[in-house]
Amino acid sequence: MAMRTASPWWASLAFASGLLFLLLGERFFGHLSGARFVLTGLGLFLIVGITATRAWTMLGSAGARRRVERTLLVCNAGTVFALILYLLSTDWGVAKLGLVDPAATQFRGAMTVVFLVVLVASIVPLVMVELSLGVALRGRFDVQSGPGNEEAGVEYFRVREIGWSGLSVGLALAFLMVTCQVASERNVARDVSYFKTSSPGESTQKIVETSSDPVRVLLFFPDVNEVKEQVKRYFESLASRFPQKLIVEEHDRLTAAELSGKYKVTKDGTVVFVRGTGDKEKSQIMDIDTDVTKFKLSTSKLRNLDREVNAVLLRLMRDKRKAYLVIGHGELNDPDSVPAEMRNADRSTTVLKKRLADLNYEMKNLGLMDLSKDVPEDATMVLLLGPSVPLQAGEWASLNRYLDRGGRLLVALDPRGDTSMGPLEGRFAFRMYPGNLTDEEKFMPRLRQLQDRRTVLSNQFSSHASTTSLSRGGAERPLILNDAGALEDMPYTGKSSAAPKKTITIRSMESSFLDRNNNYAFDAAGEIPEKKQRWNLAAAVEGPKVGDKEGYRALLFADVDLFSDLFGRDQLGRKIAIMYSDYAGTLLDDSVKWLGGEEAIVGEVVSEDDKPIQHTKNADAVWFTLMIIGAPILVLTLGLIGTWARRRRGSKKTEVTP
C-alpha cells in the first residue's frame, strides 16, 4: 500500500543518481580532470542537496510523517558520512593527515573497510524503506505541519520494521565483506594438486640482480582472482630477494585509466614491466589468461611463468640480437635440403627456434649465397646444426674469418651426415671420431630392440658455464644422446700465440663405446677393436684476446639431436614437444648465453611443464591387446559368473514346514 510522505519518491532516485555520478567521476574518469570535476561535483551537489531537503521535510512535518522523514534522513546522512570516510582514504586525505608508509597503507585499508561498511548499512535500509513506501501519492513535496496531518497516509510501524530489516541485511553484507577480506589476508594455501606455478629460477634472479636500473612490475588484475594470487606470489617471491631492484605494484585497469592508457593495457590479466624513467624508459607487456577454469591446464602460462618472465626481462634489458642458422647442406633446421638417399626419420627444430626467440634472438638463415662471401656484421652468433653434405671451401673460409673477428659459433655434428669441420678442425684442435656412440648398459629402452643402445644416457658434465643446469641436475637427470658420435683431440695447427683454451663439457659413461662395425655390440677383438671409455661429447673452445677485443667462442657437440624436437605425450595423453637435452636441463639456454657473453645470467629456468611419457613398442602392443581383447573377455566372464550364480540360487530346493 502506497503512503503519502513529505518528500517525493524521486528524491531518493536523485540521491542514487548522485552516487552514480560520483562513482563515474572517481573510478572511470579519474584520469580526466575535467570530466572528473563535472561528474564528481554534480554527484556531490545531488547528494548534499537531497540530504538537506530531507532535513527540511523532516522539520516541516510532525508525528508519524516526521518519523518517516527522519528515518530517510538518517540513511542519507549515513551515506554522506561514508563518503567523508572515503575522502580520508584518498591520497589527498592521507596527505592532509600527514601519514607516511607503512602507516598510510594501513590507514587507507582500514578506512576503505569502514567506508564500505557504513555505505552498505546506509543504502540497503534506504532502498528497502523506499520500496515499502511505494510511488503512488508521492509525486511531489507535501510538507504539512498543521493539526491532523501527523498520521495522514503513513504507517510508521511498518516503515520502522522494514528499516531495521534493511539495516540487518546491510550489516550482514558488510560482515561478509569483512570476513572475505580477513580470509584473504589470513589465507594459508596448501597446494596438494599436481598443478604448480613455476617459481623464480636462478637465471631470472640473476637478470634482476644485474640490472642497473630498478624494474617496476605493474599487475593489472581483478581484485579477486586466483590467477592474480599465483602471479602475485611469484613476483613477491622474486622481489623479496631483491627489494631495491624489483618493485611490484597492483593496479585496477579502470581506476588507473591514465596508467592503463600509457602502457596500452586493454584487458585484465596484463603484466607490464617498466625499466628506466623519462626518455630512457622501456616497457614490455605480458598477458595471462585470468579464467580460473583454464589456469591449471598444461597450456597455461603459469606452468612456464618463470620462462615467460625470463624472456620478457631479457627483452627489457638489452636489444634484440641476431642468430644466423646455416642452411643448404641438409642441416637439422633445413630438412628440405637433405639428399633423398640420406633422409630417415623426420626431424624438426620447433622448440629450438622458440627458445632462441625467448632469449631475445632474431633468427635468420645463412645460405651459400651469403656465407660464401662473409658472415654478416650484425651476427651475434652462427649455428651449424648437423650438415648432411660438406660445406664449400669458401663457406669454411667465411666462418674462419668470422672467428678472427671474435665471432661466436655453435657446431653440432651428426655421425650419420658429414662430420668434417674443414680448416676449423686444426683451429679448434678437435675432429669427429668415426663410429656411433653405443652403450649396452646405460641406454633408454624405447623399442626394446638393439637399436635402443644408440640412445645413450650420460650424467658426466663439467662445471663450465654452458652446462650449468646440466651439472646441477646430478645423476638423477641424465642427458639423452640419440645416435651421437665423439670428439677426438688433435694437434693445433695454428700459431702458438693463438692457441685456444679447450674445455670438455660433456663426456659419456665409462661403459660407452664407438660401434665401428654397426652391429650394436661391443667387439674388443674385432677387425677394428672397440674400446669402452669416457668419450668426449661436447667441448667449449675460447680463442685468445686480440688487443682489447674478446676472442672468439665456440661450442662443439658430437650429437645434433640434442637440439632436435622430441615428441611425446603428457599424463593426459596430449601431444607435447621438448628437446632431447631438456630432460637434463636447459643446455641450449646456457650455451646461447655463454656464447653471447651473458654467462652472468646463466642458470636454471624453472618449468612445471608435463614431461612427455615415452611408451615402448612392446608396451603399446600390450595395452592395445588388453583394450581390444582383454576388456570384452573380462565383461563376458563377469556376465557368465553372474548368470551361473542366479541359476544356482534358483535351483536350490526349499522345505516347506507347516
XYZ file of C-alpha atoms in Angstrom:
658
model
C 0.000 0.000 0.000
C 1.386 3.402 -1.008
C 1.862 6.100 1.632
C 1.832 9.879 1.360
C 5.108 11.282 2.715
C 6.501 14.790 2.913
C 9.239 14.046 0.366
C 8.611 12.609 -3.132
C 9.868 9.207 -4.298
C 12.135 10.764 -6.919
C 14.219 12.408 -4.190
C 15.796 9.028 -3.454
C 16.239 8.453 -7.201
C 18.117 11.753 -7.448
C 20.190 10.703 -4.443
C 21.075 7.416 -6.194
C 21.945 9.352 -9.348
C 24.340 11.450 -7.301
C 26.062 8.297 -6.074
C 26.294 7.043 -9.671
C 27.849 10.310 -10.881
C 30.314 10.172 -8.001
C 31.262 6.590 -8.934
C 31.790 7.517 -12.577
C 33.847 10.568 -11.726
C 36.127 8.862 -9.211
C 36.533 5.418 -10.779
C 36.006 5.611 -14.527
C 37.056 9.166 -15.373
C 39.567 9.847 -12.609
C 42.346 10.309 -15.178
C 40.421 13.112 -16.943
C 40.481 16.124 -14.654
C 37.681 17.974 -16.467
C 35.258 15.053 -16.604
C 36.078 14.099 -13.048
C 35.379 17.616 -11.794
C 31.994 17.775 -13.540
C 30.782 14.292 -12.584
C 32.040 14.371 -9.006
C 30.743 17.915 -8.496
C 27.311 17.020 -9.859
C 27.190 13.907 -7.704
C 28.094 15.781 -4.531
C 25.559 18.506 -5.355
C 22.745 15.958 -5.649
C 23.784 14.015 -2.538
C 24.189 17.054 -0.297
C 21.142 18.769 -1.790
C 18.814 15.805 -1.229
C 20.168 15.316 2.294
C 19.458 18.985 3.109
C 15.991 18.627 1.565
C 15.327 15.629 3.802
C 16.195 17.755 6.810
C 13.746 20.441 5.629
C 10.900 17.947 5.066
C 11.551 16.373 8.459
C 11.451 19.715 10.266
C 8.325 20.714 8.360
C 6.405 17.571 9.322
C 5.034 16.181 12.541
C 4.091 12.889 14.125
C 4.496 9.693 12.115
C 5.274 11.586 8.908
C 8.153 13.300 10.677
C 9.495 9.994 11.994
C 9.437 8.528 8.460
C 11.355 11.528 7.128
C 13.820 11.189 9.989
C 14.433 7.563 9.028
C 15.165 8.584 5.434
C 17.391 11.429 6.658
C 19.444 9.059 8.835
C 20.045 6.830 5.799
C 21.124 9.806 3.691
C 23.324 11.199 6.467
C 24.959 7.775 6.886
C 25.823 7.780 3.195
C 27.332 11.277 3.480
C 29.392 10.124 6.467
C 30.616 7.134 4.431
C 31.752 9.490 1.673
C 33.678 11.564 4.228
C 35.472 8.367 5.282
C 36.189 7.652 1.611
C 37.703 11.129 1.283
C 40.056 10.371 4.179
C 41.206 7.166 2.436
C 42.279 9.007 -0.735
C 45.793 10.290 -1.362
C 44.582 13.808 -0.559
C 43.135 12.698 2.794
C 46.226 10.730 3.765
C 48.436 13.700 2.854
C 46.304 16.079 4.947
C 46.650 13.759 7.934
C 50.439 13.703 7.470
C 50.689 9.913 7.289
C 53.528 8.086 5.534
C 54.110 4.416 4.730
C 53.648 1.911 6.244
C 51.128 3.703 8.487
C 49.496 5.331 5.441
C 48.872 1.963 3.792
C 47.331 0.509 6.952
C 45.166 3.592 7.490
C 43.974 3.580 3.877
C 42.984 -0.078 4.136
C 41.128 0.433 7.424
C 39.261 3.499 6.141
C 38.248 1.665 2.972
C 36.709 -1.162 5.006
C 34.860 1.209 7.375
C 33.652 3.348 4.457
C 32.166 0.332 2.685
C 30.523 -0.968 5.871
C 28.844 2.382 6.605
C 27.850 2.839 2.958
C 26.181 -0.575 2.683
C 24.498 -0.198 6.095
C 23.011 3.130 4.903
C 21.987 2.330 1.335
C 20.288 -1.044 1.906
C 17.795 0.276 4.532
C 17.089 3.308 2.310
C 16.250 1.064 -0.645
C 14.003 -1.204 1.425
C 12.160 1.718 3.042
C 11.550 3.319 -0.355
C 10.201 0.028 -1.713
C 7.790 -0.218 1.214
C 6.576 3.377 0.747
C 5.865 2.973 -2.980
C 5.484 5.766 -5.533
C 1.722 6.462 -5.546
C 0.677 9.665 -3.764
C 4.385 10.639 -3.568
C 4.886 12.593 -6.755
C 5.560 15.982 -5.087
C 6.638 17.591 -1.843
C 3.810 17.506 0.714
C 5.045 19.333 3.809
C 2.062 19.688 6.164
C 2.771 20.588 9.737
C -0.766 21.574 10.717
C -3.052 19.660 13.079
C -4.497 16.444 11.730
C -1.655 15.757 9.327
C 0.655 13.967 11.777
C -0.540 10.465 10.857
C -2.003 11.138 7.389
C -1.243 8.352 4.916
C 1.707 6.713 6.746
C 2.324 3.538 8.718
C 5.444 4.287 10.685
C 5.491 0.898 12.411
C 5.732 -0.813 9.041
C 8.426 1.590 7.847
C 10.406 1.135 11.063
C 10.373 -2.665 10.849
C 11.384 -2.593 7.187
C 14.196 -0.170 8.056
C 15.518 -2.412 10.827
C 15.361 -5.394 8.471
C 17.299 -3.432 5.871
C 19.904 -2.483 8.454
C 20.260 -6.153 9.402
C 20.738 -7.123 5.772
C 23.235 -4.293 5.252
C 25.271 -5.247 8.312
C 25.186 -8.894 7.243
C 26.553 -7.950 3.821
C 29.189 -5.765 5.463
C 30.140 -8.645 7.747
C 30.543 -10.912 4.720
C 32.807 -8.341 3.050
C 34.956 -8.023 6.145
C 35.060 -11.804 6.533
C 36.213 -12.208 2.933
C 38.885 -9.543 3.451
C 40.180 -11.196 6.620
C 40.109 -14.606 4.945
C 42.084 -13.215 2.015
C 44.700 -11.606 4.266
C 44.961 -14.610 6.595
C 44.716 -17.191 3.853
C 47.138 -20.109 4.142
C 47.402 -22.036 0.874
C 48.381 -25.694 0.805
C 48.566 -26.820 -2.807
C 48.307 -30.624 -2.852
C 47.289 -30.907 -6.506
C 49.606 -31.728 -9.379
C 49.429 -28.156 -10.681
C 52.108 -25.766 -9.549
C 53.105 -22.315 -10.720
C 56.801 -22.177 -11.547
C 58.941 -20.312 -9.022
C 61.675 -17.745 -9.813
C 64.630 -19.590 -11.303
C 68.301 -18.829 -10.889
C 68.610 -17.210 -14.317
C 65.685 -14.850 -13.684
C 67.108 -13.896 -10.306
C 70.482 -13.106 -11.881
C 68.874 -10.898 -14.529
C 67.129 -8.843 -11.845
C 70.248 -8.733 -9.682
C 72.491 -7.480 -12.507
C 70.036 -4.832 -13.719
C 71.472 -1.328 -13.477
C 68.012 0.217 -13.023
C 65.101 -0.931 -10.845
C 62.333 -2.804 -12.640
C 58.692 -1.972 -11.893
C 56.162 -4.759 -12.339
C 52.605 -3.453 -12.771
C 49.882 -6.063 -12.232
C 46.502 -5.306 -13.832
C 44.133 -7.967 -12.484
C 40.630 -8.115 -10.992
C 40.577 -7.595 -7.221
C 39.522 -11.171 -6.506
C 41.137 -13.664 -8.862
C 43.003 -16.899 -8.224
C 45.306 -16.375 -11.191
C 46.266 -12.997 -9.740
C 47.252 -14.659 -6.464
C 49.509 -17.123 -8.290
C 51.202 -14.378 -10.315
C 51.467 -12.052 -7.324
C 53.069 -14.801 -5.220
C 55.707 -15.359 -7.917
C 56.702 -11.691 -8.175
C 56.606 -11.135 -4.417
C 58.991 -14.069 -4.017
C 61.317 -12.513 -6.594
C 61.023 -9.024 -5.073
C 61.781 -10.313 -1.564
C 65.243 -11.350 -2.786
C 65.988 -8.013 -4.470
C 63.752 -5.341 -2.871
C 65.775 -2.489 -4.389
C 65.802 -3.991 -7.873
C 62.197 -5.154 -8.331
C 59.094 -3.202 -7.308
C 55.676 -4.859 -7.568
C 52.575 -2.678 -7.936
C 48.908 -3.670 -8.144
C 46.574 -1.536 -10.234
C 42.961 -1.595 -11.310
C 42.690 -1.170 -15.059
C 39.670 1.146 -14.779
C 40.703 3.178 -11.748
C 44.240 3.729 -13.043
C 42.953 4.607 -16.508
C 45.788 7.054 -17.212
C 48.404 4.404 -16.402
C 46.499 1.834 -18.461
C 46.415 4.185 -21.424
C 50.125 4.949 -21.165
C 51.127 1.278 -21.397
C 48.237 0.256 -23.692
C 46.586 -2.069 -21.179
C 43.222 -3.062 -22.662
C 42.255 -6.113 -20.604
C 42.676 -7.701 -17.209
C 45.498 -10.184 -16.763
C 48.163 -7.834 -18.132
C 51.611 -7.576 -16.532
C 53.690 -4.533 -17.501
C 57.457 -4.456 -16.938
C 58.978 -0.959 -16.801
C 62.685 -0.098 -16.643
C 64.168 3.380 -16.555
C 62.488 6.778 -16.464
C 61.796 9.622 -18.857
C 63.209 9.271 -22.359
C 65.148 6.156 -21.333
C 62.067 4.309 -20.123
C 61.440 0.914 -21.721
C 58.444 -1.319 -21.166
C 57.304 -4.808 -22.079
C 53.867 -6.414 -21.722
C 52.908 -9.986 -20.859
C 49.310 -11.242 -20.997
C 47.976 -14.015 -18.757
C 44.528 -15.586 -19.050
C 42.533 -14.801 -15.893
C 39.996 -17.590 -16.463
C 40.201 -19.735 -13.317
C 38.874 -22.747 -15.247
C 41.900 -22.724 -17.556
C 44.866 -21.745 -15.428
C 45.629 -25.343 -14.383
C 45.728 -26.656 -17.946
C 49.016 -27.831 -19.437
C 48.909 -24.871 -21.844
C 48.654 -22.309 -19.040
C 51.429 -19.723 -18.847
C 51.598 -20.249 -15.099
C 53.375 -23.583 -15.598
C 56.119 -21.748 -17.502
C 55.757 -18.380 -15.789
C 59.458 -18.231 -14.939
C 60.444 -18.846 -18.565
C 57.944 -16.226 -19.759
C 59.236 -13.655 -17.246
C 62.832 -14.537 -18.109
C 62.159 -13.875 -21.788
C 60.435 -10.543 -21.069
C 63.264 -9.376 -18.807
C 65.836 -10.219 -21.475
C 63.917 -8.100 -23.994
C 63.789 -5.323 -21.418
C 67.478 -5.427 -20.506
C 69.023 -5.449 -23.975
C 68.198 -5.044 -27.647
C 67.278 -7.988 -29.829
C 70.258 -9.928 -31.148
C 70.637 -11.942 -34.342
C 71.428 -15.628 -34.635
C 72.228 -16.944 -38.116
C 71.416 -20.576 -38.888
C 73.410 -22.127 -41.729
C 71.183 -23.773 -44.364
C 71.555 -25.525 -47.706
C 73.535 -28.577 -46.601
C 70.837 -30.824 -45.153
C 71.022 -29.313 -41.681
C 68.682 -30.189 -38.840
C 66.956 -26.829 -39.289
C 66.697 -27.245 -43.090
C 65.299 -30.756 -43.728
C 64.247 -29.888 -47.293
C 67.899 -29.731 -48.346
C 68.722 -33.247 -47.097
C 69.553 -35.557 -50.049
C 66.817 -38.132 -50.679
C 69.142 -41.090 -50.126
C 70.121 -39.755 -46.666
C 66.660 -39.000 -45.315
C 65.476 -41.087 -42.384
C 63.153 -40.016 -39.592
C 61.617 -36.557 -39.819
C 63.424 -34.094 -37.588
C 62.392 -30.586 -36.614
C 63.613 -27.631 -34.551
C 60.365 -26.027 -33.398
C 61.393 -25.899 -29.739
C 64.902 -24.626 -30.543
C 63.546 -21.690 -32.546
C 61.060 -20.807 -29.823
C 63.845 -20.864 -27.217
C 66.017 -18.563 -29.297
C 63.083 -16.176 -29.606
C 62.557 -16.341 -25.837
C 66.229 -15.435 -25.395
C 65.551 -12.294 -27.472
C 67.271 -13.503 -30.635
C 66.068 -12.871 -34.153
C 66.746 -15.902 -36.349
C 67.991 -15.540 -39.910
C 69.041 -18.113 -42.483
C 72.596 -18.102 -43.797
C 72.794 -19.871 -47.155
C 75.501 -20.440 -49.727
C 74.959 -17.079 -51.461
C 75.739 -15.110 -48.304
C 78.059 -17.460 -46.433
C 80.398 -17.841 -49.403
C 81.036 -14.086 -49.166
C 81.193 -13.487 -45.423
C 79.221 -13.775 -42.210
C 77.060 -10.637 -41.783
C 78.440 -7.994 -39.450
C 75.313 -7.978 -37.283
C 75.607 -11.672 -36.403
C 75.817 -12.279 -32.662
C 76.337 -15.980 -33.304
C 76.174 -18.602 -36.044
C 74.679 -22.073 -35.613
C 75.695 -25.022 -37.803
C 73.397 -27.923 -36.943
C 74.322 -31.307 -38.395
C 75.075 -30.762 -42.099
C 74.401 -33.847 -44.222
C 76.719 -32.793 -47.064
C 80.065 -30.946 -46.840
C 80.282 -27.164 -46.812
C 82.173 -25.468 -49.624
C 85.718 -24.247 -49.035
C 84.562 -20.642 -49.331
C 81.973 -21.191 -46.615
C 84.536 -22.597 -44.197
C 86.802 -19.653 -45.022
C 83.989 -17.215 -44.140
C 83.432 -18.935 -40.802
C 87.187 -18.795 -40.165
C 87.245 -15.041 -40.825
C 84.196 -14.637 -38.610
C 86.111 -16.246 -35.739
C 89.030 -13.903 -36.424
C 86.603 -11.055 -35.701
C 85.742 -12.576 -32.332
C 82.654 -14.394 -33.610
C 80.565 -16.929 -31.715
C 79.897 -20.322 -33.298
C 77.879 -23.389 -32.286
C 78.634 -26.551 -34.254
C 76.609 -29.727 -33.681
C 77.636 -32.666 -35.881
C 75.838 -35.885 -36.777
C 77.737 -39.143 -37.414
C 75.032 -40.042 -39.964
C 75.914 -36.946 -42.019
C 79.071 -35.008 -42.816
C 81.368 -34.835 -39.789
C 84.108 -32.649 -41.235
C 84.812 -29.163 -39.911
C 87.255 -28.244 -42.673
C 90.032 -25.866 -41.581
C 88.293 -25.335 -38.238
C 89.457 -28.784 -37.113
C 93.022 -27.539 -36.904
C 91.923 -24.269 -35.310
C 89.816 -25.959 -32.637
C 92.145 -28.981 -32.347
C 89.106 -31.287 -32.497
C 87.588 -33.642 -35.038
C 84.933 -36.341 -35.032
C 85.827 -39.974 -34.458
C 84.333 -42.448 -36.936
C 81.600 -44.642 -35.460
C 78.400 -44.277 -33.456
C 78.306 -43.964 -29.678
C 76.730 -47.122 -28.240
C 76.186 -48.430 -24.732
C 74.999 -51.881 -23.657
C 74.222 -50.740 -20.102
C 73.355 -47.032 -19.932
C 70.700 -46.517 -22.584
C 66.990 -45.710 -22.875
C 64.880 -48.766 -23.812
C 62.419 -47.271 -26.299
C 61.736 -50.068 -28.826
C 63.120 -52.983 -26.803
C 65.483 -53.713 -29.669
C 69.229 -53.498 -30.252
C 68.828 -50.040 -31.795
C 67.986 -48.731 -28.318
C 71.677 -48.983 -27.430
C 72.265 -45.931 -29.595
C 70.006 -43.853 -27.307
C 72.767 -43.390 -24.762
C 72.450 -41.797 -21.318
C 75.151 -39.751 -19.612
C 75.447 -37.619 -16.486
C 79.113 -36.683 -16.874
C 79.138 -32.884 -17.043
C 81.798 -30.315 -16.239
C 81.275 -27.119 -14.248
C 81.504 -24.936 -17.358
C 79.011 -22.068 -17.720
C 77.436 -23.707 -20.780
C 76.486 -26.777 -18.735
C 75.401 -25.060 -15.519
C 71.910 -26.547 -15.398
C 73.166 -29.978 -16.520
C 75.803 -30.211 -13.799
C 73.287 -29.231 -11.128
C 70.827 -31.873 -12.253
C 73.078 -34.621 -10.967
C 72.869 -38.335 -11.616
C 69.067 -38.347 -11.448
C 68.727 -36.262 -14.630
C 70.893 -37.844 -17.337
C 71.337 -36.370 -20.783
C 69.737 -38.306 -23.655
C 72.001 -38.699 -26.689
C 70.496 -40.103 -29.876
C 72.906 -41.549 -32.480
C 75.791 -39.473 -31.167
C 79.437 -39.544 -32.095
C 82.556 -38.480 -30.174
C 85.129 -35.686 -30.398
C 88.793 -36.548 -30.834
C 91.648 -34.342 -29.654
C 94.084 -33.471 -32.414
C 97.126 -31.206 -32.676
C 96.599 -27.470 -33.013
C 97.759 -26.285 -36.441
C 97.891 -22.506 -35.986
C 100.302 -20.091 -34.353
C 101.237 -20.987 -30.807
C 100.270 -17.485 -29.623
C 96.723 -18.052 -30.909
C 96.234 -21.482 -29.337
C 92.719 -21.802 -27.933
C 91.606 -22.779 -24.467
C 89.721 -26.082 -24.666
C 87.272 -27.383 -22.058
C 85.476 -30.714 -22.301
C 81.940 -30.008 -21.091
C 80.158 -33.364 -21.597
C 81.550 -36.899 -21.550
C 79.969 -40.314 -21.945
C 79.763 -43.002 -19.276
C 82.656 -45.457 -18.947
C 80.517 -48.244 -20.399
C 80.103 -46.463 -23.765
C 81.992 -47.390 -26.940
C 82.114 -46.369 -30.596
C 80.445 -49.019 -32.732
C 82.707 -49.314 -35.773
C 81.068 -52.308 -37.478
C 77.466 -51.199 -36.863
C 76.354 -54.371 -35.053
C 75.215 -52.641 -31.827
C 77.538 -54.877 -29.791
C 80.921 -54.358 -28.173
C 83.752 -56.076 -30.078
C 87.017 -55.732 -28.198
C 88.810 -58.158 -30.522
C 87.061 -57.411 -33.804
C 88.560 -56.387 -37.109
C 88.524 -52.827 -35.768
C 88.927 -53.178 -31.968
C 86.427 -51.178 -29.957
C 87.120 -49.587 -26.605
C 84.953 -48.639 -23.640
C 85.878 -45.314 -22.070
C 84.629 -41.815 -21.311
C 84.323 -40.267 -24.752
C 84.311 -36.519 -25.336
C 80.823 -35.474 -26.454
C 80.964 -31.672 -26.218
C 83.660 -29.038 -25.858
C 83.962 -25.285 -25.350
C 86.732 -23.509 -27.260
C 87.891 -19.960 -26.478
C 90.320 -18.009 -28.593
C 92.841 -15.584 -27.060
C 92.102 -11.878 -26.798
C 93.114 -9.680 -29.700
C 94.164 -6.439 -28.038
C 91.223 -5.153 -26.032
C 88.793 -7.297 -28.003
C 87.421 -10.560 -26.667
C 88.484 -13.684 -28.508
C 86.137 -15.995 -30.342
C 83.985 -18.577 -28.610
C 82.787 -21.889 -29.999
C 80.787 -24.832 -28.720
C 81.199 -28.232 -30.374
C 78.724 -31.090 -29.956
C 79.014 -34.636 -31.265
C 75.225 -35.058 -31.335
C 72.944 -32.707 -33.253
C 69.831 -34.443 -31.899
C 70.443 -32.694 -28.584
C 68.683 -29.730 -30.218
C 66.046 -31.706 -32.092
C 62.372 -31.923 -31.135
C 61.357 -34.915 -29.060
C 57.646 -35.661 -29.183
C 55.709 -37.492 -26.514
C 52.510 -37.319 -24.536
C 51.777 -35.880 -21.128
C 49.870 -37.563 -18.293
C 46.559 -36.737 -20.009
C 47.631 -38.155 -23.347
C 48.145 -34.813 -25.096
C 50.996 -34.499 -27.571
C 53.808 -32.208 -26.445
C 57.316 -31.445 -27.687
C 60.591 -30.704 -25.930
C 64.239 -31.024 -26.935
C 66.264 -34.148 -26.218
C 68.539 -32.105 -23.977
C 65.615 -30.781 -21.908
C 65.456 -33.954 -19.841
C 68.709 -32.995 -18.152
C 68.406 -29.208 -18.080
C 68.416 -26.078 -20.198
C 71.501 -26.882 -22.277
C 70.520 -24.627 -25.180
C 69.766 -21.642 -22.932
C 73.074 -21.915 -21.088
C 75.004 -22.457 -24.323
C 73.493 -19.425 -26.056
C 74.062 -17.222 -23.011
C 77.715 -18.280 -22.776
C 78.288 -17.727 -26.479
C 76.642 -14.312 -26.219
C 78.851 -13.291 -23.297
C 75.962 -13.438 -20.839
C 77.336 -16.090 -18.506
C 76.490 -13.756 -15.603
C 72.824 -14.692 -16.058
C 73.334 -18.379 -16.780
C 71.241 -20.602 -14.549
C 68.198 -22.791 -14.330
C 64.844 -21.614 -15.642
C 62.085 -23.273 -13.636
C 59.298 -25.014 -15.537
C 56.392 -27.091 -14.285
C 55.546 -28.390 -17.743
C 54.487 -32.000 -18.090
C 57.294 -34.227 -19.314
C 56.355 -36.500 -22.219
C 55.719 -40.124 -21.352
C 57.729 -42.446 -23.559
C 55.876 -45.642 -24.485
C 57.846 -48.602 -25.781
C 56.675 -50.578 -28.796
C 56.024 -53.675 -26.695
C 54.137 -51.697 -24.066
C 51.871 -50.173 -26.715
C 51.178 -53.625 -28.135
C 50.283 -54.993 -24.704
C 47.911 -52.116 -23.934
C 46.277 -52.433 -27.353
C 45.679 -56.154 -26.824
C 44.255 -55.596 -23.349
C 41.829 -52.933 -24.563
C 40.647 -54.785 -27.692
C 40.554 -58.364 -26.394
C 41.056 -58.310 -22.642
C 38.242 -55.868 -21.772
C 35.488 -57.763 -23.677
C 36.651 -61.085 -22.212
C 36.517 -59.601 -18.718
C 32.951 -58.320 -19.252
C 31.850 -61.676 -20.712
C 33.396 -63.596 -17.806
C 31.681 -61.428 -15.202
C 28.362 -61.864 -17.017
C 28.701 -65.662 -17.110
C 29.584 -65.798 -13.419
C 26.552 -63.656 -12.568
C 24.210 -65.831 -14.660
C 25.579 -69.033 -13.134
C 25.139 -67.636 -9.604
C 21.486 -66.660 -10.245
C 20.627 -70.068 -11.700
C 22.323 -71.834 -8.826
C 20.262 -69.890 -6.289
C 17.055 -70.605 -8.225
C 17.669 -74.361 -8.380
C 18.019 -74.826 -4.632
C 15.149 -76.853 -3.053
C 13.373 -75.298 -0.127
C 11.489 -77.296 2.518
C 8.035 -76.013 3.428
C 7.100 -76.566 7.052
C 3.529 -76.275 8.315
